[in-house]
mmCIF file of C-alpha atoms and ligand atoms in Angstrom:
data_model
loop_
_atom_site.group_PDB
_atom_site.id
_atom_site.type_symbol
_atom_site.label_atom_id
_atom_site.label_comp_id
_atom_site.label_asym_id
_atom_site.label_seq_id
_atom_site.Cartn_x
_atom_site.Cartn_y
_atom_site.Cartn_z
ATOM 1 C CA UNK A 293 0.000 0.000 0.000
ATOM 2 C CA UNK A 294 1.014 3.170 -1.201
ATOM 3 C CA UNK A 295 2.586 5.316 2.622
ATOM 4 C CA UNK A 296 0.596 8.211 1.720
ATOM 5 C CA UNK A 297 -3.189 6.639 0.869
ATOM 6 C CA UNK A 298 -5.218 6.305 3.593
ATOM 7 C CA UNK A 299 -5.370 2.928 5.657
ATOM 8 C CA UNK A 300 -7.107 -0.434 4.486
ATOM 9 C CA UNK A 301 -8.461 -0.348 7.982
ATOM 10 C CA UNK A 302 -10.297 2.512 7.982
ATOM 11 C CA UNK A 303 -8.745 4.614 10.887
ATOM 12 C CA UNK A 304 -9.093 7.392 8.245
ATOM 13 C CA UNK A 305 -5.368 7.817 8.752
ATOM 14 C CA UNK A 306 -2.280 7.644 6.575
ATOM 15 C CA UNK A 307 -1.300 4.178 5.945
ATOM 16 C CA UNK A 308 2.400 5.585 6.819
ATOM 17 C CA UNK A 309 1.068 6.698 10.573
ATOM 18 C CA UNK A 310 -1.607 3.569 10.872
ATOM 19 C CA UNK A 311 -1.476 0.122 9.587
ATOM 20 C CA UNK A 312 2.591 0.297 7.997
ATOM 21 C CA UNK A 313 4.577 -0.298 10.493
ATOM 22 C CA UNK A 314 2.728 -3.466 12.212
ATOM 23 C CA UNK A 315 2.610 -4.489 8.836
ATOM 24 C CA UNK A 316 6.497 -4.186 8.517
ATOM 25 C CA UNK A 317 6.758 -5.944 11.248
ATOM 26 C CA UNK A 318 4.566 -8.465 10.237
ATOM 27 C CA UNK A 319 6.723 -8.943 6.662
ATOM 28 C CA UNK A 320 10.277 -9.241 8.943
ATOM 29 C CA UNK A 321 8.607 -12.605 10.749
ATOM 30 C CA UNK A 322 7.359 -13.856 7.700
ATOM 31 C CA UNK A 323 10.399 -13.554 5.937
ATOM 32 C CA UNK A 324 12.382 -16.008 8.771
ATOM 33 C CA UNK A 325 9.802 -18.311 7.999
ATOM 34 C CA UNK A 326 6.945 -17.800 10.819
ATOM 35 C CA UNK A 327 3.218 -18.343 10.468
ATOM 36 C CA UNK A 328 1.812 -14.782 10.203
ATOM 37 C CA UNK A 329 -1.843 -13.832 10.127
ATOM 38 C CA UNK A 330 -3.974 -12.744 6.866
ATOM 39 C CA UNK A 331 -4.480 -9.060 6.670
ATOM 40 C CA UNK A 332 -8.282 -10.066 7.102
ATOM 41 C CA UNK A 333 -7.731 -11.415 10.791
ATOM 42 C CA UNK A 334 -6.684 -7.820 11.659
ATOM 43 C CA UNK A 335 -9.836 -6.236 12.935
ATOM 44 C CA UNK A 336 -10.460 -2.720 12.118
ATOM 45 C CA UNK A 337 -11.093 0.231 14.327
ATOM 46 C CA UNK A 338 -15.120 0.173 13.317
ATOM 47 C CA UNK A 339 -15.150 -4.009 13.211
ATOM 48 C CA UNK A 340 -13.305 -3.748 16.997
ATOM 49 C CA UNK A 341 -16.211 -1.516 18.334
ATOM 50 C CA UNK A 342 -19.165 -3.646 17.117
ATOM 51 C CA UNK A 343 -17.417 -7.414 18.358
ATOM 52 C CA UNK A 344 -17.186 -5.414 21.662
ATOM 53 C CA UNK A 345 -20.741 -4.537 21.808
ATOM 54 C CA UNK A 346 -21.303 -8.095 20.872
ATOM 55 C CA UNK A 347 -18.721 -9.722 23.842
ATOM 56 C CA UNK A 348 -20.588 -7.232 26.529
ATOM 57 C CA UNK A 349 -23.853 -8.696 25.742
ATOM 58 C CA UNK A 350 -22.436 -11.996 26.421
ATOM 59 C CA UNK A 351 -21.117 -10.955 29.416
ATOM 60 C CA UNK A 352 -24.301 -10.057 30.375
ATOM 61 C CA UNK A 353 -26.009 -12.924 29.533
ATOM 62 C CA UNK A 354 -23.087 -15.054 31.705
ATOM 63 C CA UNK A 355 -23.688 -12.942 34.539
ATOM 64 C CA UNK A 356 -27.817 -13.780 34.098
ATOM 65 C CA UNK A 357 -26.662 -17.507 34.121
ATOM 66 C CA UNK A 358 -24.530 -16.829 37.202
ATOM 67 C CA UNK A 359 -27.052 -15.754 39.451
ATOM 68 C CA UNK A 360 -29.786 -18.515 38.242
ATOM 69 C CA UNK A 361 -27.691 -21.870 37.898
ATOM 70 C CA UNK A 362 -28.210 -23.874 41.366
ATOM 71 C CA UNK A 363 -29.332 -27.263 42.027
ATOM 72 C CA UNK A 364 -32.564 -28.619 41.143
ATOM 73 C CA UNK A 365 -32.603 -26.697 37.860
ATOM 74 C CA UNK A 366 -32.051 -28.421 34.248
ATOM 75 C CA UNK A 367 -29.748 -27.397 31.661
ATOM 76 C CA UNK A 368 -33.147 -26.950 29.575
ATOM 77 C CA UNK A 369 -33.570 -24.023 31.816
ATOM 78 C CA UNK A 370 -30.334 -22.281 31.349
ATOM 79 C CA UNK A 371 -30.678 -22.606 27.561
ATOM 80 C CA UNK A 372 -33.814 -20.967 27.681
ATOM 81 C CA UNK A 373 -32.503 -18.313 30.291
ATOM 82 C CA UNK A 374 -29.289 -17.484 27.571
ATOM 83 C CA UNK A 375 -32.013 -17.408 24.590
ATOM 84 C CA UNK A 376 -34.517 -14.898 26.463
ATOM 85 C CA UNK A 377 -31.834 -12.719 27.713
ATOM 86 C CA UNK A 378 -29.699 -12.422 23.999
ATOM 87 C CA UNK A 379 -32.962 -12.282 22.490
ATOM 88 C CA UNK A 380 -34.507 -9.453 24.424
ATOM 89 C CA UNK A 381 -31.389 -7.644 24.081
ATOM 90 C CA UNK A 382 -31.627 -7.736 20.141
ATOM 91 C CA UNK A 383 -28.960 -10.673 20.184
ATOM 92 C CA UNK A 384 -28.650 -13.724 18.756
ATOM 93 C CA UNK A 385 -27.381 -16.815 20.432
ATOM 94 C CA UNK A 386 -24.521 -18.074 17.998
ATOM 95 C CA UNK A 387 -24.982 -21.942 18.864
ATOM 96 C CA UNK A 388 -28.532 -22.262 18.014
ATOM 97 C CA UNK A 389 -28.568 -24.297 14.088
ATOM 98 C CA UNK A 390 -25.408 -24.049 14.329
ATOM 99 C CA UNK A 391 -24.178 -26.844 12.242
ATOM 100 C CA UNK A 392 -27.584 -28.122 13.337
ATOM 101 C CA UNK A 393 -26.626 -27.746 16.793
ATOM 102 C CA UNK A 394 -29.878 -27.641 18.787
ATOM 103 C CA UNK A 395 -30.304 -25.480 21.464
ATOM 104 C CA UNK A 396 -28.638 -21.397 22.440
ATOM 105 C CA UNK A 397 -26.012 -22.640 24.899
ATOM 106 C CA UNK A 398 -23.537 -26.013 25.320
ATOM 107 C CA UNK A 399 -24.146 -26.975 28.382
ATOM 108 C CA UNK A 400 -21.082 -29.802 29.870
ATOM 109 C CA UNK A 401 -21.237 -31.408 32.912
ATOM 110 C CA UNK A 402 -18.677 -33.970 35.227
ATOM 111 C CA UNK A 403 -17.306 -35.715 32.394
ATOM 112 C CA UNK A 404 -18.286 -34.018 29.477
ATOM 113 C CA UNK A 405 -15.554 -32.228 27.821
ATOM 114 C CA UNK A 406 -17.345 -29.835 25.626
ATOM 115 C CA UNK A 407 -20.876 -29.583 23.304
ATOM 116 C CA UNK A 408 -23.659 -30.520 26.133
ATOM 117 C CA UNK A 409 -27.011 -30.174 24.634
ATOM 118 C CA UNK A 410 -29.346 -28.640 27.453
ATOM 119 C CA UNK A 411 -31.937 -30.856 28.140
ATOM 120 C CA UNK A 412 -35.032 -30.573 30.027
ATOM 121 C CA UNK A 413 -34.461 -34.527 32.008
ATOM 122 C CA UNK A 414 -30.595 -33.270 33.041
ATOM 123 C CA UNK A 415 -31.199 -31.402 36.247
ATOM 124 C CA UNK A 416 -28.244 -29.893 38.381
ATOM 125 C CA UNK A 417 -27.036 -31.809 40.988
ATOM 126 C CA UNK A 418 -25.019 -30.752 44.227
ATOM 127 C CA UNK A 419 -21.161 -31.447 43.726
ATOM 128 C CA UNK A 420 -21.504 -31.482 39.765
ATOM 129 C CA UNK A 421 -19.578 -28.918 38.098
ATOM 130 C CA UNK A 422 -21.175 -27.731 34.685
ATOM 131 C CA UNK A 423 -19.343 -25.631 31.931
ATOM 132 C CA UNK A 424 -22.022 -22.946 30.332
ATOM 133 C CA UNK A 425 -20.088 -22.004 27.087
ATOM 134 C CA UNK A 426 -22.447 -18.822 25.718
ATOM 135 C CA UNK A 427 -21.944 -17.303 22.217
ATOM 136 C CA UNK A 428 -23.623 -14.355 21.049
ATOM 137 C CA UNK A 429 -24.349 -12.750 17.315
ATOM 138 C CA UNK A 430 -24.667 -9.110 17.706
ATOM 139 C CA UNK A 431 -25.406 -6.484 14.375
ATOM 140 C CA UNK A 432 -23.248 -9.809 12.781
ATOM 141 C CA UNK A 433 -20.005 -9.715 15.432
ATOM 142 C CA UNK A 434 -19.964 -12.554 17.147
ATOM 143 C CA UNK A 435 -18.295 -13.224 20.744
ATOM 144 C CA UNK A 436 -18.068 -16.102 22.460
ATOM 145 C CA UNK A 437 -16.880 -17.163 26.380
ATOM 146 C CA UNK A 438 -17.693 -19.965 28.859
ATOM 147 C CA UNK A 439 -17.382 -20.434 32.888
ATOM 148 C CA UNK A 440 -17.057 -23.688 35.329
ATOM 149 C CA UNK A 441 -20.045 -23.367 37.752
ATOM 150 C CA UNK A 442 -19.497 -25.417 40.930
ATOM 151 C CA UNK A 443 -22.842 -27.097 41.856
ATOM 152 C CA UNK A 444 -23.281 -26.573 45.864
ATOM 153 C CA UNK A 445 -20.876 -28.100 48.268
ATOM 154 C CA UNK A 446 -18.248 -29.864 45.369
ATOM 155 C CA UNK A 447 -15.696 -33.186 45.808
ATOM 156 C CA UNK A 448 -12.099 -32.096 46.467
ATOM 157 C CA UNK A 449 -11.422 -33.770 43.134
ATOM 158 C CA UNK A 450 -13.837 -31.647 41.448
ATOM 159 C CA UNK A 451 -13.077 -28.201 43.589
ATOM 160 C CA UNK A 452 -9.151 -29.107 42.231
ATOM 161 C CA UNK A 453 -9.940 -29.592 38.470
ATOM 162 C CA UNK A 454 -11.708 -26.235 38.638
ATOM 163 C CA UNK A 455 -9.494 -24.397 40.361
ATOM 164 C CA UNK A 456 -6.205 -25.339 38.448
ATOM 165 C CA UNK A 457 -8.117 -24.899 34.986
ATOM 166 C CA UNK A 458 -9.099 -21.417 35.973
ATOM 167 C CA UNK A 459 -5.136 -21.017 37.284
ATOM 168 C CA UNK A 460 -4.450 -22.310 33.274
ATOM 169 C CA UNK A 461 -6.179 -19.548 31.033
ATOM 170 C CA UNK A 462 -4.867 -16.924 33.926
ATOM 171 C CA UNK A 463 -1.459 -18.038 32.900
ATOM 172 C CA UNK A 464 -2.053 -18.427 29.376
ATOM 173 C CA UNK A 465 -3.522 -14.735 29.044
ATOM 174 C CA UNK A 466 -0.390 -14.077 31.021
ATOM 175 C CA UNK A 467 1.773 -15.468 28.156
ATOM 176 C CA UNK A 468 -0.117 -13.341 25.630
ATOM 177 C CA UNK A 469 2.084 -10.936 23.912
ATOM 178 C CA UNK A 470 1.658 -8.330 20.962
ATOM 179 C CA UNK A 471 4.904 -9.654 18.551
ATOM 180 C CA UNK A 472 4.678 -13.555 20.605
ATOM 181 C CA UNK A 473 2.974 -16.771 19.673
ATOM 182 C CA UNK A 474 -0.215 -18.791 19.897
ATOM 183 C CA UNK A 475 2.453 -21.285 21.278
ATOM 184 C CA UNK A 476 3.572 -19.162 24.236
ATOM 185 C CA UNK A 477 -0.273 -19.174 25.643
ATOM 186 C CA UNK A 478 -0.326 -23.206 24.782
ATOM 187 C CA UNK A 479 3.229 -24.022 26.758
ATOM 188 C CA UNK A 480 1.716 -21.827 30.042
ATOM 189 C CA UNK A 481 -1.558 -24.076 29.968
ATOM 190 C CA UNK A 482 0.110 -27.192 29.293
ATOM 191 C CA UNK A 483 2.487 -26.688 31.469
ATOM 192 C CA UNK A 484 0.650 -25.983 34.551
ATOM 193 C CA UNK A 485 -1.861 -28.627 33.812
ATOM 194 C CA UNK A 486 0.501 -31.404 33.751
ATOM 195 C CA UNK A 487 2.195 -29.957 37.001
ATOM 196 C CA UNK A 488 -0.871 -30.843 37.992
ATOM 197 C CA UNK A 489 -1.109 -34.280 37.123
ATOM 198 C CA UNK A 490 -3.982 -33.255 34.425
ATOM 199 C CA UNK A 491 -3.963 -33.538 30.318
ATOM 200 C CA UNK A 492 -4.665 -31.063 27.904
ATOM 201 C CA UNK A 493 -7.295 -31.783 25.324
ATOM 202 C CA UNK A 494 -5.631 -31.618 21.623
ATOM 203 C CA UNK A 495 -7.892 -32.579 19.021
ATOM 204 C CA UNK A 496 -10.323 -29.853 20.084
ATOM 205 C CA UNK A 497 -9.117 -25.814 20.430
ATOM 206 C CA UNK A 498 -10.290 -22.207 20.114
ATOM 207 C CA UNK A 499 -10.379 -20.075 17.108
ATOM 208 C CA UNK A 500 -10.316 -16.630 16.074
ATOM 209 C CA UNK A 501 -13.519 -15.110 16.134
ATOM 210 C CA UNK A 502 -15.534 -11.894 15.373
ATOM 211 C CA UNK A 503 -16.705 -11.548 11.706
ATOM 212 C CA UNK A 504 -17.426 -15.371 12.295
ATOM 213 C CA UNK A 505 -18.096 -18.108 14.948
ATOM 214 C CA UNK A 506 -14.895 -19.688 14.474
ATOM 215 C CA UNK A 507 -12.290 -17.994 11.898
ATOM 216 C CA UNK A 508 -8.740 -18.595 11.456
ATOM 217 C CA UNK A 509 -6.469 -19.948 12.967
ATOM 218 C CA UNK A 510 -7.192 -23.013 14.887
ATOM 219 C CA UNK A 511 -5.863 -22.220 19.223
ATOM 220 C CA UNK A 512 -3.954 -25.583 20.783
ATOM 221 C CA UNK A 513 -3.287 -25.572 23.974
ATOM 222 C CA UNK A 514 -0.503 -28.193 23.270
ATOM 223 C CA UNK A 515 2.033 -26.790 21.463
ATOM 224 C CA UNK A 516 5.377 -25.394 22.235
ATOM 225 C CA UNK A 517 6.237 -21.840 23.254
ATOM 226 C CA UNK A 518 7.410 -19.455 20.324
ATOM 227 C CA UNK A 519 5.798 -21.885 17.664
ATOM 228 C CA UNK A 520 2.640 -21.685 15.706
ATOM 229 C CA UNK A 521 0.748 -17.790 14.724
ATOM 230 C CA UNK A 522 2.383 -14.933 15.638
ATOM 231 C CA UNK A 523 0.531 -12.704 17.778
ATOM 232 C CA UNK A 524 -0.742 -9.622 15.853
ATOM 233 C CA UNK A 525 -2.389 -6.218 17.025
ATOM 234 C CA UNK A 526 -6.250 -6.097 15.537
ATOM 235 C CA UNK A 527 -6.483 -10.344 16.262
ATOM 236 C CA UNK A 528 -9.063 -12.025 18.046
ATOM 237 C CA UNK A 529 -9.654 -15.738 19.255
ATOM 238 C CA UNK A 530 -10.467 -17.695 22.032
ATOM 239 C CA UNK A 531 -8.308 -19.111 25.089
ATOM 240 C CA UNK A 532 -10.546 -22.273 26.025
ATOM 241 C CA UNK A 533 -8.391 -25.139 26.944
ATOM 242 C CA UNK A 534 -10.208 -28.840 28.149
ATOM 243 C CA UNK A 535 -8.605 -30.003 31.010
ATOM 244 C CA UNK A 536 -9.160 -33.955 31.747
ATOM 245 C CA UNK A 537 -8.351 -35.519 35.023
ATOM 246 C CA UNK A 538 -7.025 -38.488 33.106
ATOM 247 C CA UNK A 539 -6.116 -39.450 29.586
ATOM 248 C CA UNK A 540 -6.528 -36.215 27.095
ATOM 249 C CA UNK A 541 -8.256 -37.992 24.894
ATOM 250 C CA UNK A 542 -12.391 -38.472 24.299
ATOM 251 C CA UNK A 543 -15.133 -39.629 22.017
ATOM 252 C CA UNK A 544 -18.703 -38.165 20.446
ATOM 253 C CA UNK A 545 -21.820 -39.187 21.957
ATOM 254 C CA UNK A 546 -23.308 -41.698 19.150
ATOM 255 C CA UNK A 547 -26.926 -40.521 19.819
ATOM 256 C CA UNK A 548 -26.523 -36.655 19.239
ATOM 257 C CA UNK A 549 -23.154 -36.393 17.120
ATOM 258 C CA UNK A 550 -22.226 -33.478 19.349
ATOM 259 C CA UNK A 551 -21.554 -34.237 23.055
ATOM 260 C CA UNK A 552 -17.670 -34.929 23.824
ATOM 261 C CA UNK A 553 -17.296 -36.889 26.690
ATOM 262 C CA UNK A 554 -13.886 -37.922 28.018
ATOM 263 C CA UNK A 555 -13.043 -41.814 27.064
ATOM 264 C CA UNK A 556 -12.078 -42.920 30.591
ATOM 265 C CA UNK A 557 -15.082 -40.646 33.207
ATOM 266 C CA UNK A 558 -12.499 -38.757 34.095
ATOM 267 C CA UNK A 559 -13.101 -35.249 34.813
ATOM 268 C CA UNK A 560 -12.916 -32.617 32.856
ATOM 269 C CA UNK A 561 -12.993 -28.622 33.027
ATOM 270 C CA UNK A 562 -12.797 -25.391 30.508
ATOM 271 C CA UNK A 563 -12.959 -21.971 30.556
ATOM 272 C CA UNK A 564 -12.756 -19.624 27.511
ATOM 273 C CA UNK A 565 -11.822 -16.192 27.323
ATOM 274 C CA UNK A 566 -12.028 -14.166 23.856
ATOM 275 C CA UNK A 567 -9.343 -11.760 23.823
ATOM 276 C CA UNK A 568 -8.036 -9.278 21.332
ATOM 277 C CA UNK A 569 -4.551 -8.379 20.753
ATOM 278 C CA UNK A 570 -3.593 -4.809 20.836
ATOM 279 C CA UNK A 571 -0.344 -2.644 20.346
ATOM 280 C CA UNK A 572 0.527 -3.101 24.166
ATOM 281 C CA UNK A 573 -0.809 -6.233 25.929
ATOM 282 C CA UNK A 574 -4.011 -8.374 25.603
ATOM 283 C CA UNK A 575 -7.493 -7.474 26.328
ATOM 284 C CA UNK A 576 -9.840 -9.428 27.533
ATOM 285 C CA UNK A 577 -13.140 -8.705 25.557
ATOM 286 C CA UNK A 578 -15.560 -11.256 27.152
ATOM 287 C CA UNK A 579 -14.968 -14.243 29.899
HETATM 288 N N1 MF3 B 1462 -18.567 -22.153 22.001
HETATM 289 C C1 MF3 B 1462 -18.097 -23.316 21.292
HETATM 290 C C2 MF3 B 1462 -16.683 -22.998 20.846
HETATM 291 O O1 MF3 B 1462 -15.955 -22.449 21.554
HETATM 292 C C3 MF3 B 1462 -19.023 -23.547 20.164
HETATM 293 C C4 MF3 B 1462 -19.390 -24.929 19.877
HETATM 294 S S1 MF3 B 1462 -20.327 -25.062 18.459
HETATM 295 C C5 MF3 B 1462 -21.895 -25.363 19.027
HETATM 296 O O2 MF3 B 1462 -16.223 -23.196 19.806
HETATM 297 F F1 MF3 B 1462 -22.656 -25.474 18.004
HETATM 298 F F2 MF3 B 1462 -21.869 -26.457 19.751
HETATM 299 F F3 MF3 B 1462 -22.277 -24.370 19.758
HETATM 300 CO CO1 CO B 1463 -15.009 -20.918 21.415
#
C-alpha cells in the first residue's frame, strides 16, 4: 500500500502513521519463515467496536446464568434463560442451528468435555460442576466465552480440576504478547496442567472469532512456546483449553453427534476467554 493513501483499515489515517509499520513488522517474521496472520484477521477500528458490543452482551447474559444456575434446575432451563436474555437484548445466540446444533447454549457437565445439549431430564445436581459455554451474534459480530459453575458443596477432586483450569487460562492470558505466539499461551496451559497431574485436550481448540463463529487460525493448547501464529495487534480468538483428570483424549456421543465426553469418566474442566490483541498487551473482551 502506497505510505501516503489512507489505511485499508479505515482509521481514516495515513497508511504511513496507521497500519505500515505493524505491517512491517509483520513482513520481517514472515520472511524467517513464521506463520503470520492474513491481513483479514486484523480487525479494524469500526469491526473492533461492534465485536465489543457483541462480547458485553455476552457478558451479560453469563452474569444472568450466574445468578440462576443452582441445584434442582435443568440445563433446559439455562438454555432458555441465555435465549430470552440475547434475544430481548436484540442478540442472537450463535450456537442455536449451528451446524444443526440444537439449542442457544452447550451446556457440559462432570465428564463431558465440551458440546452438552441442554436438556429438560438433566437437572443440576449438588457437587456437579457444569461448563455454560455462551456465544452471542450481535449487528453480525460474534463473541463467544464460557465459565465452570461449581454445583453446591463440590468433591475435592472436582473443587481441584476447577481451580487449576481457571489457574491455566490466567497463565495463558499471562503469556499473551503483541509480537509472541499462539504457542507461548499453549506451553503456560500445558504446562501448569501437567504440574498438575492433568492432560490437555488436543484434538479440540479455540479459534479466532468476530466476523465469524470460528475464523482462522485453529488455538492448541498443546504446542510449544514461540511456535505456531504470531501474535498480531487487531487479532481475536479464544483461550478455552479442556482439562481432563485423566487421559486427554475423548469420544462423540453416538446418539446426538455433538456431546464430547472424556473416554475414561475422568473429569474434565474449561474456561474460555475471547481476547483481542492490541499494540501493548491483551485485552480481555468477554470471559
Ligand atoms: N462455544 C463453542 C466454541 O468455543 C461452540 C461450539 S459449536 C456449538 O467453539 F454449536 F456447539 F455451539
Ligand atoms: Co469458542
Amino acid at each position: 500500500m502506497e505510505r501516503n493513501a489512507l489505511c485499508w483499515c479505515g482509521s481514516g489515517k495515513k497508511y504511513k502513521k496507521c497500519h505500515m509499520a505493524i505491517e512491517e513488522k509483520m513482513q520481517f517474521h514472515a520472511e524467517k519463515g513464521e506463520i503470520v496472520p492474513k491481513r483479514k484477521l486484523l480487525k479494524t477500528p469500526a469491526q473492533i467496536e461492534k465485536i465489543k458490543a457483541s462480547a458485553a452482551l455476552n457478558t451479560l447474559v453469563l452474569d444472568e446464568v450466574a445468578k440462576k444456575i443452582r441445584a434442582g434446575i435443568s440445563t433446559e432451563e439455562i438454555n432458555k434463560i441465555v435465549y430470552d436474555v440475547t434475544t430481548s437484548h436484540g442478540g442472537i445466540p450463535a450456537p442455536l442451528n449451528y451446524e444443526g446444533f440444537p439449542k442457544s447454549v452447550c451446556t457440559s457437565i462432570n465428564n463431558e468435555v465440551c458440546h452438552g445439549i441442554p436438556d429438560e431430564n438433566r437437572i443440576l445436581e449438588e457437587g456437579d460442576i457444569i461448563n455454560v459455554d455462551v456465544s452471542t451474534i450481535l449487528d453480525g459480530y460474534f463473541s463467544d466465552a464460557s465459565r465452570m459453575f461449581k454445583i453446591g458443596q463440590v468433591s475435592e477432586r472436582a473443587e481441584k480440576i476447577v481451580r487449576v483450569t481457571e489457574e491455566c487460562v490466567e497463565l495463558g492470558l499471562a503469556a499473551a504478547k503483541p509480537w509472541g505466539h499462539l504457542g507461548d499461551i499453549a506451553d503456560a496451559i500445558n504446562t501448569h496442567a501437567q504440574k498438575n497431574g492433568y492432560s490437555v485436550v488436543e484434538d479440540i481448540g479455540g479459534h479466532g472469532i468476530g466476523l465469524q463463529f470460528h475464523e482462522e487460525p485453529f488455538v492448541s493448547y498443546v504446542t510449544p512456546k514461540g511456535s505456531e501464529m504470531l501474535l498480531v495487534p487487531g487479532m481475536m480468538f479464544t483461550i478455552e483449553p479442556m482439562i481432563n483428570e485423566g487421559s486427554p483424549d475423548f469420544f462423540v456421543d453416538e446418539d446426538n453427534d455433538w456431546t464430547v465426553y472424556t473416554i475414561d469418566d475422568g473429569l474434565s474442566a474449561q474456561i474460555e476467554y475471547m481476547v483481542l490483541v492490541t499494540e501493548d498487551g491483551v485485552e480481555v473482551l468477554t470471559k
